[in-house]
Short mmCIF file of N, CA and C in Angstrom, two decimals:
data_model
loop_
_atom_site.label_atom_id
_atom_site.label_comp_id
_atom_site.label_asym_id
_atom_site.label_seq_id
_atom_site.Cartn_x
_atom_site.Cartn_y
_atom_site.Cartn_z
N UNK A 1052 143.13 109.24 46.43
CA UNK A 1052 144.72 108.53 46.27
C UNK A 1052 144.96 107.46 47.24
N UNK A 1053 144.36 107.53 48.59
CA UNK A 1053 144.40 106.37 49.59
C UNK A 1053 144.02 105.33 49.45
N UNK A 1054 142.58 105.35 48.61
CA UNK A 1054 141.92 103.85 47.76
C UNK A 1054 142.96 103.04 46.92
N UNK A 1055 143.28 103.33 46.27
CA UNK A 1055 144.17 103.06 44.65
C UNK A 1055 145.49 103.03 45.17
N UNK A 1056 145.90 103.50 46.80
CA UNK A 1056 147.08 102.94 47.32
C UNK A 1056 146.96 101.69 47.96
N UNK A 1057 145.64 101.26 48.78
CA UNK A 1057 145.85 100.07 48.97
C UNK A 1057 144.92 98.91 48.36
N UNK A 1058 144.51 99.80 47.79
CA UNK A 1058 143.79 98.63 46.28
C UNK A 1058 144.61 97.72 46.05
N UNK A 1059 145.87 98.56 45.62
CA UNK A 1059 147.41 98.13 44.71
C UNK A 1059 148.08 96.39 45.79
N UNK A 1060 148.00 96.30 47.06
CA UNK A 1060 148.00 95.37 47.73
C UNK A 1060 146.95 94.13 48.04
N UNK A 1061 145.41 94.68 48.23
CA UNK A 1061 143.96 93.83 48.36
C UNK A 1061 144.15 93.04 47.13
N UNK A 1062 144.09 93.57 45.48
CA UNK A 1062 144.04 93.17 44.74
C UNK A 1062 145.10 91.77 44.61
N UNK A 1063 146.02 91.99 45.37
CA UNK A 1063 147.33 90.76 45.46
C UNK A 1063 146.84 89.60 46.24
N UNK A 1064 146.22 89.53 46.67
CA UNK A 1064 145.82 89.03 48.52
C UNK A 1064 145.67 87.49 48.17
N UNK A 1065 144.36 87.77 47.30
CA UNK A 1065 144.00 85.71 46.83
C UNK A 1065 145.11 84.85 45.95
N UNK A 1066 146.33 86.00 45.66
CA UNK A 1066 147.21 85.35 44.52
C UNK A 1066 148.18 84.66 45.93
N UNK A 1067 148.49 85.21 47.00
CA UNK A 1067 148.80 85.18 48.05
C UNK A 1067 149.12 84.52 49.27
N UNK A 1068 147.72 84.37 49.28
CA UNK A 1068 146.54 83.22 49.86
C UNK A 1068 147.05 82.16 49.14
N UNK A 1069 146.79 81.48 48.21
CA UNK A 1069 146.70 80.80 47.58
C UNK A 1069 148.59 79.96 47.61
N UNK A 1070 149.45 80.72 47.56
CA UNK A 1070 150.45 80.32 47.28
C UNK A 1070 151.07 79.68 48.55
N UNK A 1071 150.40 80.52 50.07
CA UNK A 1071 151.62 80.62 51.50
C UNK A 1071 150.16 79.29 51.98
N UNK A 1072 148.19 79.20 51.85
CA UNK A 1072 147.45 78.43 52.45
C UNK A 1072 146.82 77.03 51.83
N UNK A 1073 146.83 77.62 50.48
CA UNK A 1073 147.17 76.26 49.76
C UNK A 1073 147.74 76.08 48.76
N UNK A 1074 148.98 75.40 49.15
CA UNK A 1074 150.13 75.46 47.74
C UNK A 1074 150.10 74.53 47.32
N UNK A 1075 149.71 73.59 47.31
CA UNK A 1075 149.31 71.72 47.19
C UNK A 1075 148.11 71.36 46.31
N UNK A 1076 147.66 72.74 46.86
CA UNK A 1076 145.89 72.27 45.61
C UNK A 1076 146.41 73.37 43.77
N UNK A 1077 145.39 71.59 43.98
CA UNK A 1077 146.10 71.35 42.13
C UNK A 1077 145.70 72.68 41.47
N UNK A 1078 144.63 73.68 41.71
CA UNK A 1078 144.69 74.69 41.23
C UNK A 1078 145.24 76.34 41.52
N UNK A 1079 145.84 76.31 42.60
CA UNK A 1079 146.78 76.43 42.78
C UNK A 1079 148.22 76.77 42.30
N UNK A 1080 148.82 75.64 41.01
CA UNK A 1080 149.60 75.78 40.01
C UNK A 1080 149.14 76.61 38.91
N UNK A 1081 147.89 76.12 38.98
CA UNK A 1081 147.59 76.31 37.68
C UNK A 1081 146.71 77.69 37.11
N UNK A 1082 146.60 78.64 38.64
CA UNK A 1082 146.37 80.43 38.91
C UNK A 1082 148.06 80.91 38.16
N UNK A 1083 149.06 79.99 39.52
CA UNK A 1083 149.91 81.21 39.83
C UNK A 1083 150.85 80.94 38.60
N UNK A 1084 150.39 79.93 37.50
CA UNK A 1084 151.44 79.89 36.42
C UNK A 1084 151.57 80.99 35.44
N UNK A 1085 149.90 81.79 35.69
CA UNK A 1085 149.66 82.47 34.33
C UNK A 1085 151.23 83.98 35.06
N UNK A 1086 151.87 84.73 34.91
CA UNK A 1086 152.49 85.94 34.81
C UNK A 1086 150.76 87.49 34.78
N UNK A 1087 150.46 87.05 34.40
CA UNK A 1087 149.02 87.80 34.01
C UNK A 1087 148.49 88.84 35.64
N UNK A 1088 149.27 87.65 36.40
CA UNK A 1088 148.40 87.62 38.30
C UNK A 1088 148.81 88.84 38.94
N UNK A 1089 150.05 89.63 38.03
CA UNK A 1089 150.72 90.93 38.03
C UNK A 1089 149.43 91.67 37.39
N UNK A 1090 149.00 91.61 36.78
CA UNK A 1090 148.52 92.59 35.89
C UNK A 1090 147.55 93.53 36.57
N UNK A 1091 146.76 93.05 37.89
CA UNK A 1091 146.41 93.44 38.30
C UNK A 1091 146.61 95.12 39.83
N UNK A 1092 147.93 94.81 39.92
CA UNK A 1092 148.56 95.90 41.04
C UNK A 1092 148.97 96.98 39.33
N UNK A 1093 149.08 96.21 38.95
CA UNK A 1093 149.50 96.85 37.12
C UNK A 1093 148.09 98.24 36.96
N UNK A 1094 147.72 97.37 36.92
CA UNK A 1094 146.94 97.86 36.57
C UNK A 1094 146.21 99.65 37.31
N UNK A 1095 146.40 99.24 38.75
CA UNK A 1095 146.39 100.65 39.28
C UNK A 1095 147.32 101.57 39.46
N UNK A 1096 148.60 100.90 38.81
CA UNK A 1096 149.75 101.62 38.83
C UNK A 1096 149.76 102.19 37.24
N UNK A 1097 149.19 101.70 36.47
CA UNK A 1097 149.08 102.94 34.81
C UNK A 1097 147.29 103.78 35.62
N UNK A 1098 146.73 103.37 36.60
CA UNK A 1098 145.52 104.82 37.01
C UNK A 1098 146.70 105.79 37.77
N UNK A 1099 147.21 105.64 37.95
CA UNK A 1099 147.60 106.27 39.05
C UNK A 1099 148.74 107.38 38.33
N UNK A 1100 149.52 106.18 37.58
CA UNK A 1100 151.05 107.40 36.99
C UNK A 1100 150.18 107.93 35.55
N UNK A 1101 149.26 107.39 35.05
CA UNK A 1101 149.37 107.89 33.62
C UNK A 1101 149.53 109.87 33.50
N UNK A 1102 148.83 110.23 34.58
CA UNK A 1102 148.23 111.51 34.34
C UNK A 1102 149.95 112.09 35.34
N UNK A 1103 150.70 111.46 36.15
CA UNK A 1103 152.26 111.87 36.24
C UNK A 1103 152.87 111.26 35.92
N UNK A 1104 152.95 110.87 34.69
CA UNK A 1104 153.91 110.25 33.38
C UNK A 1104 155.15 111.38 33.55
N UNK A 1105 154.62 112.17 33.20
CA UNK A 1105 156.39 113.05 33.03
C UNK A 1105 156.72 113.68 34.11
N UNK A 1106 156.39 113.68 35.26
CA UNK A 1106 156.92 113.84 36.49
C UNK A 1106 157.99 112.29 36.52
N UNK A 1107 157.35 111.48 36.39
CA UNK A 1107 157.83 109.93 36.17
C UNK A 1107 158.99 109.70 35.55
N UNK A 1108 158.59 109.99 34.29
CA UNK A 1108 160.21 109.82 33.03
C UNK A 1108 160.84 110.69 33.61
N UNK A 1109 160.81 111.87 34.21
CA UNK A 1109 162.43 112.33 34.35
C UNK A 1109 162.70 111.73 36.10
N UNK A 1110 162.17 111.60 36.56
CA UNK A 1110 162.70 110.75 37.43
C UNK A 1110 163.82 109.16 37.12
N UNK A 1111 163.21 108.64 36.07
CA UNK A 1111 164.16 107.74 35.56
C UNK A 1111 164.75 107.93 34.55
N UNK A 1112 164.89 109.26 34.16
CA UNK A 1112 166.01 109.22 32.98
C UNK A 1112 167.07 110.53 33.68
N UNK A 1113 166.72 111.24 34.34
CA UNK A 1113 167.71 111.50 35.63
C UNK A 1113 167.24 111.89 36.98
N UNK A 1114 167.27 110.02 37.09
CA UNK A 1114 167.60 109.89 38.88
C UNK A 1114 168.59 110.83 39.83
N UNK A 1115 168.09 111.15 40.49
CA UNK A 1115 168.94 111.69 41.32
C UNK A 1115 167.81 111.79 42.97
N UNK A 1116 168.83 112.13 43.95
CA UNK A 1116 167.90 111.64 45.37
C UNK A 1116 167.03 112.75 45.46
N UNK A 1117 167.41 113.55 45.43
CA UNK A 1117 166.57 114.85 45.91
C UNK A 1117 165.27 115.39 45.41
N UNK A 1118 165.64 114.46 44.11
CA UNK A 1118 164.45 114.37 42.76
C UNK A 1118 163.12 113.71 43.30
N UNK A 1119 164.10 112.55 43.39
CA UNK A 1119 163.36 111.11 44.06
C UNK A 1119 161.88 111.80 45.30
N UNK A 1120 162.90 112.49 45.96
CA UNK A 1120 162.52 112.91 47.59
C UNK A 1120 161.31 113.66 47.79
N UNK A 1121 161.78 114.28 46.48
CA UNK A 1121 160.73 115.40 45.96
C UNK A 1121 159.24 115.16 45.51
N UNK A 1122 159.04 114.32 44.31
CA UNK A 1122 158.54 113.00 43.93
C UNK A 1122 157.79 112.84 44.45
N UNK A 1123 158.36 111.41 45.54
CA UNK A 1123 157.38 110.98 46.58
C UNK A 1123 156.56 111.60 47.56
N UNK A 1124 156.90 113.35 47.92
CA UNK A 1124 156.23 114.01 48.57
C UNK A 1124 154.69 113.53 47.39
N UNK A 1125 153.80 113.40 46.42
CA UNK A 1125 153.02 113.74 45.18
C UNK A 1125 152.74 112.18 45.43
N UNK A 1126 150.69 112.48 46.18
CA UNK A 1126 150.46 110.71 45.91
C UNK A 1126 150.72 110.36 45.25
N UNK A 1127 150.09 110.99 43.92
CA UNK A 1127 150.22 109.96 42.75
C UNK A 1127 151.75 109.50 42.70
N UNK A 1128 152.25 110.03 42.61
CA UNK A 1128 153.93 109.33 42.72
C UNK A 1128 154.40 108.22 43.35
N UNK A 1129 154.13 108.35 44.93
CA UNK A 1129 154.27 107.96 46.20
C UNK A 1129 153.33 106.28 45.22
N UNK A 1130 152.00 106.20 45.29
CA UNK A 1130 150.95 105.16 45.16
C UNK A 1130 151.62 104.41 43.34
N UNK A 1131 152.02 105.65 42.46
CA UNK A 1131 152.44 104.68 41.87
C UNK A 1131 153.99 103.67 41.84
N UNK A 1132 155.01 104.30 42.84
CA UNK A 1132 155.71 103.35 42.91
C UNK A 1132 155.57 102.55 43.82
N UNK A 1133 154.55 102.32 45.15
CA UNK A 1133 153.78 101.10 45.20
C UNK A 1133 153.10 100.08 44.92
N UNK A 1134 152.44 100.53 43.98
CA UNK A 1134 151.12 99.58 42.92
C UNK A 1134 152.76 98.82 42.29
N UNK A 1135 153.80 99.60 42.04
CA UNK A 1135 155.18 98.86 40.98
C UNK A 1135 156.06 98.10 42.02
N UNK A 1136 156.06 98.53 43.33
CA UNK A 1136 156.67 97.34 44.48
C UNK A 1136 155.66 95.77 44.87
N UNK A 1137 154.26 96.54 44.73
CA UNK A 1137 153.60 94.95 44.65
C UNK A 1137 153.79 94.05 43.83
N UNK A 1138 153.55 94.67 42.78
CA UNK A 1138 153.33 93.79 41.32
C UNK A 1138 155.19 92.61 41.91
N UNK A 1139 155.80 93.25 41.33
CA UNK A 1139 157.40 93.09 41.20
C UNK A 1139 157.23 91.95 42.70
N UNK A 1140 157.08 92.69 44.09
CA UNK A 1140 156.79 91.67 45.03
C UNK A 1140 156.01 89.94 44.86
N UNK A 1141 154.41 90.52 44.15
CA UNK A 1141 154.01 89.49 43.53
C UNK A 1141 154.24 88.65 41.80
N UNK A 1142 155.51 89.24 41.19
CA UNK A 1142 156.58 88.23 40.49
C UNK A 1142 157.12 87.37 40.94
N UNK A 1143 158.07 87.97 41.67
CA UNK A 1143 158.90 87.47 42.08
C UNK A 1143 158.58 86.34 43.17
N UNK A 1144 158.26 86.60 44.56
CA UNK A 1144 156.92 85.30 44.69
C UNK A 1144 156.25 84.28 44.07
N UNK A 1145 155.74 85.06 43.14
CA UNK A 1145 155.54 83.49 41.39
C UNK A 1145 156.84 82.89 41.67
N UNK A 1146 157.45 83.10 40.91
CA UNK A 1146 158.32 82.45 40.58
C UNK A 1146 159.00 81.42 42.04
N UNK A 1147 159.07 82.45 43.08
CA UNK A 1147 159.62 81.19 44.03
C UNK A 1147 158.71 80.09 44.51
N UNK A 1148 157.62 80.46 44.44
CA UNK A 1148 156.32 79.39 44.98
C UNK A 1148 156.54 78.52 43.09
N UNK A 1149 157.56 78.58 42.29
CA UNK A 1149 156.84 77.92 41.37
C UNK A 1149 158.42 76.93 41.35
N UNK A 1150 159.09 77.35 41.66
CA UNK A 1150 160.10 77.38 42.01
C UNK A 1150 160.82 76.21 42.74
N UNK A 1151 159.35 76.60 43.96
CA UNK A 1151 160.28 75.38 45.16
C UNK A 1151 159.02 74.56 44.86
N UNK A 1152 158.23 74.69 43.55
CA UNK A 1152 157.21 73.40 44.24
C UNK A 1152 157.51 72.34 43.02
N UNK A 1153 158.37 73.10 42.14
CA UNK A 1153 159.41 71.78 41.05
C UNK A 1153 160.42 71.43 41.60
N UNK A 1154 160.88 71.33 43.00
CA UNK A 1154 162.40 71.56 43.46
C UNK A 1154 161.52 70.58 44.36
N UNK A 1155 160.50 70.73 44.51
CA UNK A 1155 159.87 69.79 46.13
C UNK A 1155 160.00 70.02 47.27
N UNK A 1156 160.40 70.97 47.85
CA UNK A 1156 160.78 71.94 48.64
C UNK A 1156 159.70 72.39 49.43
N UNK A 1157 159.32 71.42 51.29
CA UNK A 1157 158.12 71.27 51.67
C UNK A 1157 157.72 72.79 52.06
N UNK A 1158 156.35 73.03 51.81
CA UNK A 1158 155.38 74.83 51.84
C UNK A 1158 155.45 74.58 53.03
N UNK A 1159 155.90 74.26 54.31
CA UNK A 1159 155.89 74.52 55.48
C UNK A 1159 157.13 75.51 55.60
N UNK A 1160 158.19 75.03 55.32
CA UNK A 1160 159.48 76.47 54.72
C UNK A 1160 159.04 76.97 54.03
N UNK A 1161 157.93 76.66 53.00
CA UNK A 1161 158.29 78.15 51.90
C UNK A 1161 157.44 79.01 52.65
N UNK A 1162 156.10 78.48 53.50
CA UNK A 1162 154.86 79.71 54.17
C UNK A 1162 156.13 80.83 54.58
N UNK A 1163 156.12 80.92 54.87
CA UNK A 1163 157.58 81.60 56.09
C UNK A 1163 158.36 82.58 55.08
N UNK A 1164 158.55 81.53 54.16
CA UNK A 1164 159.54 82.49 53.20
C UNK A 1164 158.03 83.44 52.26
N UNK A 1165 157.29 83.39 51.77
CA UNK A 1165 156.54 83.81 50.47
C UNK A 1165 156.18 85.37 51.99
N UNK A 1166 155.68 84.89 52.94
CA UNK A 1166 155.29 86.14 54.29
C UNK A 1166 156.84 86.82 53.99
N UNK A 1167 158.17 86.66 54.60
CA UNK A 1167 158.73 87.49 54.09
C UNK A 1167 159.08 88.17 52.90
N UNK A 1168 159.03 87.50 51.46
CA UNK A 1168 158.97 87.47 49.79
C UNK A 1168 157.74 89.36 50.54
N UNK A 1169 156.47 88.97 50.86
CA UNK A 1169 155.96 89.95 50.93
C UNK A 1169 156.54 91.27 51.57
N UNK A 1170 156.59 90.99 52.98
CA UNK A 1170 157.54 92.33 53.80
C UNK A 1170 158.46 92.96 53.60
N UNK A 1171 159.97 91.68 52.71
CA UNK A 1171 160.98 92.31 52.42
C UNK A 1171 161.67 91.32 51.60
N UNK A 1172 161.42 91.34 50.94
CA UNK A 1172 161.70 90.63 49.53
C UNK A 1172 163.21 90.57 48.79
N UNK A 1173 163.86 91.54 49.44
CA UNK A 1173 165.58 92.25 48.74
C UNK A 1173 166.51 91.23 50.55
N UNK A 1174 165.63 90.40 50.71
CA UNK A 1174 166.01 89.48 51.88
C UNK A 1174 165.66 88.31 51.82
N UNK A 1175 164.28 87.59 51.69
CA UNK A 1175 163.96 87.06 50.92
C UNK A 1175 164.26 86.84 50.04
N UNK A 1176 164.58 86.47 49.38
CA UNK A 1176 164.77 85.87 47.90
C UNK A 1176 166.28 85.45 48.45
N UNK A 1177 167.33 86.47 49.21
CA UNK A 1177 168.62 85.22 48.82
C UNK A 1177 168.55 84.56 49.99
N UNK A 1178 167.42 84.33 50.63
CA UNK A 1178 166.87 82.83 51.81
C UNK A 1178 166.97 82.24 50.97
N UNK A 1179 165.87 82.66 50.12
CA UNK A 1179 164.98 81.30 49.34
C UNK A 1179 166.05 80.51 48.11
N UNK A 1180 166.78 81.61 47.90
CA UNK A 1180 168.44 81.10 46.92
C UNK A 1180 169.01 79.79 47.88
N UNK A 1181 169.49 80.87 48.68
CA UNK A 1181 170.53 79.58 49.84
C UNK A 1181 169.54 78.15 50.16
N UNK A 1182 168.30 78.27 50.45
CA UNK A 1182 167.13 76.99 50.95
C UNK A 1182 167.01 76.37 49.23
N UNK A 1183 167.51 76.68 48.81
CA UNK A 1183 166.78 76.25 46.67
C UNK A 1183 168.70 75.28 46.98
N UNK A 1184 169.28 76.24 46.81
CA UNK A 1184 170.95 75.45 47.05
C UNK A 1184 171.11 74.23 47.91
N UNK A 1185 170.67 74.55 48.93
CA UNK A 1185 170.47 73.19 50.35
C UNK A 1185 169.33 71.56 49.65
N UNK A 1186 167.52 72.40 48.81
CA UNK A 1186 167.57 71.62 48.65
C UNK A 1186 168.04 71.02 47.95
N UNK A 1187 168.63 71.42 46.60
CA UNK A 1187 169.68 70.18 45.92
C UNK A 1187 170.79 69.34 46.08
N UNK A 1188 171.03 70.21 47.02
CA UNK A 1188 172.81 69.28 47.47
C UNK A 1188 171.32 68.56 48.59
N UNK A 1189 171.27 68.17 49.05
CA UNK A 1189 170.90 67.05 49.52
C UNK A 1189 169.38 65.92 48.58
N UNK A 1190 168.95 66.93 47.92
CA UNK A 1190 168.27 66.05 46.63
C UNK A 1190 169.59 64.91 46.00
N UNK A 1191 170.18 65.87 45.29
CA UNK A 1191 171.61 64.87 45.53
C UNK A 1191 172.19 63.78 46.16
N UNK A 1192 172.59 63.93 47.32
CA UNK A 1192 172.77 63.03 48.51
C UNK A 1192 171.89 62.10 48.32
N UNK A 1193 170.19 62.56 48.55
CA UNK A 1193 169.24 61.08 48.60
C UNK A 1193 169.90 60.28 47.16
N UNK A 1194 169.55 61.04 45.32
CA UNK A 1194 169.43 60.40 44.98
C UNK A 1194 171.32 59.24 44.90
N UNK A 1195 172.33 59.65 45.10
CA UNK A 1195 173.46 58.95 45.31
C UNK A 1195 173.47 57.73 45.99
N UNK A 1196 172.55 57.81 47.11
CA UNK A 1196 171.97 56.84 47.91
C UNK A 1196 171.69 56.23 47.43
N UNK A 1197 170.05 56.05 46.96
CA UNK A 1197 169.77 55.33 45.82
C UNK A 1197 170.09 54.90 45.36
N UNK A 1198 170.80 55.49 43.85
CA UNK A 1198 171.43 54.48 43.53
C UNK A 1198 172.21 54.18 43.49
N UNK A 1199 173.09 53.97 44.62
CA UNK A 1199 173.75 52.62 44.91
C UNK A 1199 173.59 51.87 45.81
N UNK A 1200 171.82 52.55 46.66
CA UNK A 1200 171.67 50.43 46.93
C UNK A 1200 169.45 50.86 46.36
N UNK A 1201 169.85 50.54 45.30
CA UNK A 1201 168.67 50.75 44.71
C UNK A 1201 166.89 49.75 44.85
N UNK A 1202 167.34 49.28 45.61
CA UNK A 1202 166.76 48.19 46.03
C UNK A 1202 166.24 48.14 47.95
N UNK A 1203 166.93 49.15 48.98
CA UNK A 1203 166.85 49.40 49.40
C UNK A 1203 167.50 48.55 51.30
N UNK A 1204 168.83 47.62 50.47
CA UNK A 1204 169.36 46.87 51.31
C UNK A 1204 170.20 46.82 52.11
N UNK A 1205 170.77 48.45 52.15
CA UNK A 1205 172.05 48.84 52.84
C UNK A 1205 171.27 48.67 54.23
N UNK A 1206 172.54 48.53 54.87
CA UNK A 1206 172.40 48.50 56.83
C UNK A 1206 173.08 50.49 57.09
N UNK A 1207 172.26 50.78 58.04
CA UNK A 1207 173.15 52.29 58.79
C UNK A 1207 173.99 51.73 59.50
#
């Protein structure tokens, strides 16, 4: 079970590496554009979850803190939960990467945010939304200046 636990993350590393270390490479966007990149950790999830599906089903249909605490004592349930979290983080990181490229947010800013998404996506996601908002405002300000002075003759 330990191997599958580790594998659920390691199968995502190439995708994270592309987004963080090669964000402007044309193949990065092509690869990351596919939502199928999250399939690898979901395969690990399926391998682990199918044998314990009954236990997991009762957790999601009648959730309670005590039941979830008891269930995660089972390495299979915990590994399935981990693989699901890893798949979600990659899906979220993929969206952040693609959105930031469309908005021309600098990769040196996005690299640490994507690392933050791997480590603590509930914090990194709202931080990215703030960055996204500031980027949109600065682009609107730049557009307004360019429209007011289309030939660049304005003096400071």
